Amino acid sequence: MPAQYVSKLLFDDAGDTPSYLDDLPVIRHLRRAGELAFTKNVTFFAGENGSGKSTLLEAIAVACGFNAEGGTRNFRFTTRATHSALWRQIRVIRRDYAPDGFFLRAESLYNTASYIDEVQAVGSYGGISLHDQSHGESFLAIVENRFHPGGLYLLDEPEAALSPMRQLTFLAELHELAKTGAQFLIATHSPILMACPDAEILFFSEDGISPIPYRDTPHYRLTRQFLENPDRMLHYLLDDPD
């Protein structure tokens, strides 16, 4: 298996950083460490809401030349420029230029689908407008038709579009593509997707960013506890303590 297209990020703290970025744990970690390495063809960003997973993924995507709202490097649509300036403060270290790639974020899939229709590129996505499919079907249509061996793919919370069964479908596609040289950086809360074999999970917390074994993630442990005894969990969550 080849080395990763994105093997490392270097952080440059020069210039003014918007104040809301200063408050993110990911920024504090990068400021201390100065870099972040990727050692696997599948890397998951895991952690609580607000830890900076999606902000960092977006910055990597923009620094690699992808459209900030999603799509390939050739997509040029924008509805509102809300992405952070973090991409200007990171330098992506790559072994090579990925010949193919896609940045896909859950909240802007509608806009991505609209652009595909506008430029009449539906044929490259299975021949059916993504707007004529469900959210999950359109997501999988992109994966099945536009994700190829040797590409670089950055995905923000892909599970938002997928049922548990379709998450398993995507997991199988993800694993096969990674074995043929594709690299994935994925921000997710899904304990199903994080089970991907030979993936690395980077856990974002107040203490920084560190690798974590799958079964040690709060996502796995909490989901397992709930499914093993939902009544007990619901009792603590919903019952009046009096």
Tab-separated table of C-alpha atoms in Angstrom:
chain	number	residue	atom	x	y	z
A	1	MET	CA	0.000	0.000	0.000
A	2	PRO	CA	1.500	3.393	-0.936
A	3	ALA	CA	2.241	6.156	1.517
A	4	GLN	CA	-0.517	8.649	2.177
A	5	TYR	CA	-1.130	11.569	-0.170
A	6	VAL	CA	-1.602	13.732	2.904
A	7	SER	CA	1.079	12.512	5.287
A	8	LYS	CA	1.418	15.484	7.620
A	9	LEU	CA	0.147	18.936	8.453
A	10	LEU	CA	2.460	21.692	9.588
A	11	PHE	CA	0.924	24.563	11.522
A	12	ASP	CA	2.040	28.163	11.049
A	13	ASP	CA	0.899	30.418	13.866
A	14	ALA	CA	1.895	33.631	12.088
A	15	GLY	CA	-0.717	36.303	11.629
A	16	ASP	CA	-3.983	36.969	13.375
A	17	THR	CA	-6.213	34.007	14.164
A	18	PRO	CA	-9.950	34.709	14.455
A	19	SER	CA	-10.961	34.548	18.092
A	20	TYR	CA	-13.408	31.683	17.702
A	21	LEU	CA	-10.612	29.506	16.342
A	22	ASP	CA	-8.477	30.278	19.359
A	23	ASP	CA	-11.105	28.614	21.534
A	24	LEU	CA	-11.033	25.314	19.633
A	25	PRO	CA	-9.085	22.434	21.224
A	26	VAL	CA	-7.677	21.510	17.810
A	27	ILE	CA	-6.020	24.927	17.477
A	28	ARG	CA	-4.500	24.725	20.939
A	29	HIS	CA	-3.116	21.285	20.053
A	30	LEU	CA	-1.645	22.414	16.731
A	31	ARG	CA	-0.135	25.462	18.389
A	32	ARG	CA	1.633	23.223	20.929
A	33	ALA	CA	2.623	20.358	18.637
A	34	GLY	CA	3.222	22.279	15.415
A	35	GLU	CA	2.197	19.318	13.279
A	36	LEU	CA	-0.200	16.413	12.847
A	37	ALA	CA	0.799	13.181	11.077
A	38	PHE	CA	-1.387	10.683	9.206
A	39	THR	CA	-0.142	7.099	9.095
A	40	LYS	CA	-3.034	5.155	7.569
A	41	ASN	CA	-5.053	5.264	4.369
A	42	VAL	CA	-8.187	5.741	6.496
A	43	THR	CA	-8.098	8.280	9.312
A	44	PHE	CA	-11.127	9.147	11.403
A	45	PHE	CA	-11.488	12.399	13.319
A	46	ALA	CA	-13.577	11.596	16.394
A	47	GLY	CA	-14.583	13.707	19.368
A	48	GLU	CA	-17.321	15.816	20.873
A	49	ASN	CA	-19.177	18.586	19.072
A	50	GLY	CA	-17.114	21.756	19.068
A	51	SER	CA	-13.725	20.040	19.301
A	52	GLY	CA	-12.705	21.267	15.828
A	53	LYS	CA	-12.935	18.084	13.740
A	54	SER	CA	-14.956	19.573	10.898
A	55	THR	CA	-13.041	22.857	11.008
A	56	LEU	CA	-9.742	21.030	10.536
A	57	LEU	CA	-11.144	18.755	7.809
A	58	GLU	CA	-12.482	21.787	5.934
A	59	ALA	CA	-9.114	23.543	6.216
A	60	ILE	CA	-7.295	20.488	4.824
A	61	ALA	CA	-9.763	20.284	1.926
A	62	VAL	CA	-9.383	23.960	1.000
A	63	ALA	CA	-5.583	23.773	1.377
A	64	CYS	CA	-5.619	20.815	-1.045
A	65	GLY	CA	-7.542	22.821	-3.629
A	66	PHE	CA	-11.078	21.541	-3.093
A	67	ASN	CA	-14.126	23.760	-3.225
A	68	ALA	CA	-15.012	24.852	0.325
A	69	GLU	CA	-18.648	23.763	-0.041
A	70	GLY	CA	-17.825	20.360	-1.493
A	71	GLY	CA	-17.083	18.576	-4.732
A	72	THR	CA	-13.942	18.016	-6.763
A	73	ARG	CA	-11.132	20.505	-7.341
A	74	ASN	CA	-13.028	21.658	-10.437
A	75	PHE	CA	-16.208	22.655	-8.581
A	76	ARG	CA	-16.512	26.437	-8.459
A	77	PHE	CA	-19.886	27.144	-6.870
A	78	THR	CA	-20.432	29.087	-3.661
A	79	THR	CA	-23.543	30.094	-1.760
A	80	ARG	CA	-21.872	31.783	1.194
A	81	ALA	CA	-18.179	31.914	2.086
A	82	THR	CA	-18.307	30.731	5.695
A	83	HIS	CA	-15.172	28.594	5.824
A	84	SER	CA	-12.521	29.587	8.336
A	85	ALA	CA	-9.085	31.034	7.627
A	86	LEU	CA	-7.394	27.996	9.189
A	87	TRP	CA	-6.405	26.691	5.747
A	88	ARG	CA	-4.002	29.617	5.448
A	89	GLN	CA	-2.203	28.502	8.606
A	90	ILE	CA	-1.554	24.887	7.658
A	91	ARG	CA	0.868	23.424	5.152
A	92	VAL	CA	-0.060	20.032	3.748
A	93	ILE	CA	2.892	17.669	3.302
A	94	ARG	CA	2.183	15.210	0.485
A	95	ARG	CA	4.115	12.407	-1.148
A	96	ASP	CA	2.397	13.096	-4.454
A	97	TYR	CA	-0.538	14.890	-6.052
A	98	ALA	CA	-3.700	12.760	-5.863
A	99	PRO	CA	-5.066	12.324	-9.405
A	100	ASP	CA	-8.643	12.280	-8.159
A	101	GLY	CA	-10.525	13.420	-5.093
A	102	PHE	CA	-13.702	14.726	-3.532
A	103	PHE	CA	-14.699	16.792	-0.511
A	104	LEU	CA	-18.162	15.938	0.760
A	105	ARG	CA	-19.898	17.601	3.671
A	106	ALA	CA	-23.310	16.524	4.914
A	107	GLU	CA	-24.834	19.999	5.177
A	108	SER	CA	-23.974	21.085	1.621
A	109	LEU	CA	-24.829	17.941	-0.357
A	110	TYR	CA	-27.926	19.741	-1.699
A	111	ASN	CA	-25.762	22.540	-3.114
A	112	THR	CA	-23.307	20.039	-4.567
A	113	ALA	CA	-26.168	18.194	-6.281
A	114	SER	CA	-27.502	21.465	-7.688
A	115	TYR	CA	-24.107	22.336	-9.171
A	116	ILE	CA	-23.821	18.890	-10.768
A	117	ASP	CA	-27.193	19.463	-12.450
A	118	GLU	CA	-26.193	22.989	-13.493
A	119	VAL	CA	-23.023	21.868	-15.282
A	120	GLN	CA	-24.839	18.854	-16.761
A	121	ALA	CA	-22.490	16.335	-15.174
A	122	VAL	CA	-25.194	13.915	-14.027
A	123	GLY	CA	-23.787	11.209	-16.307
A	124	SER	CA	-20.673	11.022	-14.137
A	125	TYR	CA	-22.794	10.318	-11.057
A	126	GLY	CA	-24.867	7.379	-12.278
A	127	GLY	CA	-27.095	9.119	-14.799
A	128	ILE	CA	-29.817	10.161	-12.327
A	129	SER	CA	-29.969	13.607	-10.764
A	130	LEU	CA	-28.951	13.447	-7.131
A	131	HIS	CA	-32.024	15.560	-6.409
A	132	ASP	CA	-34.183	12.700	-7.678
A	133	GLN	CA	-32.796	10.362	-5.037
A	134	SER	CA	-32.957	10.219	-1.266
A	135	HIS	CA	-30.172	11.761	0.795
A	136	GLY	CA	-28.584	8.368	1.388
A	137	GLU	CA	-29.018	7.205	-2.200
A	138	SER	CA	-27.425	10.377	-3.566
A	139	PHE	CA	-24.484	10.051	-1.173
A	140	LEU	CA	-23.853	6.461	-2.240
A	141	ALA	CA	-24.244	7.447	-5.909
A	142	ILE	CA	-21.327	9.848	-5.456
A	143	VAL	CA	-19.237	7.189	-3.707
A	144	GLU	CA	-19.971	4.465	-6.236
A	145	ASN	CA	-19.479	6.629	-9.319
A	146	ARG	CA	-16.844	9.206	-8.349
A	147	PHE	CA	-14.610	7.521	-5.778
A	148	HIS	CA	-11.729	5.614	-7.386
A	149	PRO	CA	-8.552	3.783	-6.336
A	150	GLY	CA	-5.728	6.216	-5.723
A	151	GLY	CA	-7.915	9.212	-4.877
A	152	LEU	CA	-8.020	11.558	-1.893
A	153	TYR	CA	-11.405	11.798	-0.194
A	154	LEU	CA	-12.397	14.078	2.665
A	155	LEU	CA	-15.791	13.437	4.227
A	156	ASP	CA	-17.564	15.353	6.968
A	157	GLU	CA	-20.076	13.245	8.932
A	158	PRO	CA	-21.105	10.944	6.059
A	159	GLU	CA	-23.285	8.945	8.464
A	160	ALA	CA	-25.791	11.842	8.482
A	161	ALA	CA	-27.082	10.568	5.140
A	162	LEU	CA	-26.994	6.858	5.848
A	163	SER	CA	-29.090	4.293	7.680
A	164	PRO	CA	-27.154	1.699	9.728
A	165	MET	CA	-27.444	-0.758	6.822
A	166	ARG	CA	-26.173	1.803	4.317
A	167	GLN	CA	-23.355	2.718	6.681
A	168	LEU	CA	-22.250	-0.903	6.406
A	169	THR	CA	-22.474	-0.641	2.615
A	170	PHE	CA	-20.285	2.439	2.686
A	171	LEU	CA	-17.879	0.799	5.138
A	172	ALA	CA	-17.294	-2.035	2.663
A	173	GLU	CA	-16.684	0.459	-0.182
A	174	LEU	CA	-14.348	2.475	2.030
A	175	HIS	CA	-12.278	-0.560	2.985
A	176	GLU	CA	-11.925	-1.773	-0.601
A	177	LEU	CA	-10.894	1.641	-1.916
A	178	ALA	CA	-8.343	2.073	0.873
A	179	LYS	CA	-6.786	-1.289	-0.021
A	180	THR	CA	-6.258	-0.047	-3.590
A	181	GLY	CA	-4.473	3.148	-2.571
A	182	ALA	CA	-7.229	5.696	-1.879
A	183	GLN	CA	-6.816	7.878	1.199
A	184	PHE	CA	-9.718	8.985	3.380
A	185	LEU	CA	-9.905	11.637	6.081
A	186	ILE	CA	-13.316	11.392	7.757
A	187	ALA	CA	-14.870	13.393	10.571
A	188	THR	CA	-17.515	11.163	12.138
A	189	HIS	CA	-19.536	10.219	15.194
A	190	SER	CA	-20.438	6.786	13.809
A	191	PRO	CA	-19.198	3.732	15.771
A	192	ILE	CA	-20.096	1.661	12.707
A	193	LEU	CA	-17.774	3.513	10.346
A	194	MET	CA	-14.986	3.751	12.925
A	195	ALA	CA	-14.825	-0.065	12.952
A	196	CYS	CA	-13.121	0.011	9.524
A	197	PRO	CA	-10.153	-2.405	9.663
A	198	ASP	CA	-6.646	-0.908	9.649
A	199	ALA	CA	-7.951	2.612	10.183
A	200	GLU	CA	-6.548	5.110	12.660
A	201	ILE	CA	-8.879	7.026	14.943
A	202	LEU	CA	-7.645	10.416	16.112
A	203	PHE	CA	-9.577	11.567	19.150
A	204	PHE	CA	-10.087	15.326	19.559
A	205	SER	CA	-10.497	16.446	23.164
A	206	GLU	CA	-9.651	19.304	25.501
A	207	ASP	CA	-6.300	17.583	26.045
A	208	GLY	CA	-5.395	17.644	22.345
A	209	ILE	CA	-5.425	15.102	19.511
A	210	SER	CA	-4.269	11.543	20.095
A	211	PRO	CA	-4.745	8.067	18.577
A	212	ILE	CA	-7.321	5.937	20.348
A	213	PRO	CA	-8.243	2.238	19.979
A	214	TYR	CA	-11.694	1.665	18.516
A	215	ARG	CA	-13.165	0.009	21.605
A	216	ASP	CA	-11.882	2.821	23.821
A	217	THR	CA	-13.791	5.527	21.977
A	218	PRO	CA	-16.743	7.020	23.861
A	219	HIS	CA	-18.788	6.424	20.709
A	220	TYR	CA	-18.298	2.650	20.889
A	221	ARG	CA	-18.571	2.390	24.673
A	222	LEU	CA	-21.682	4.543	25.046
A	223	THR	CA	-23.466	2.913	22.100
A	224	ARG	CA	-22.671	-0.541	23.463
A	225	GLN	CA	-23.896	0.370	26.942
A	226	PHE	CA	-27.133	1.736	25.543
A	227	LEU	CA	-27.860	-1.220	23.253
A	228	GLU	CA	-27.062	-3.792	25.935
A	229	ASN	CA	-29.494	-2.215	28.388
A	230	PRO	CA	-31.570	0.634	26.923
A	231	ASP	CA	-34.103	0.529	29.776
A	232	ARG	CA	-31.431	1.198	32.358
A	233	MET	CA	-29.974	4.072	30.330
A	234	LEU	CA	-33.404	5.592	29.760
A	235	HIS	CA	-34.157	5.310	33.468
A	236	TYR	CA	-31.162	7.484	34.320
A	237	LEU	CA	-31.861	9.901	31.463
A	238	LEU	CA	-35.608	10.348	31.792
A	239	ASP	CA	-36.839	9.344	35.245
A	240	ASP	CA	-37.433	11.934	37.942
A	241	PRO	CA	-34.744	11.318	40.593
A	242	ASP	CA	-37.388	11.913	43.292
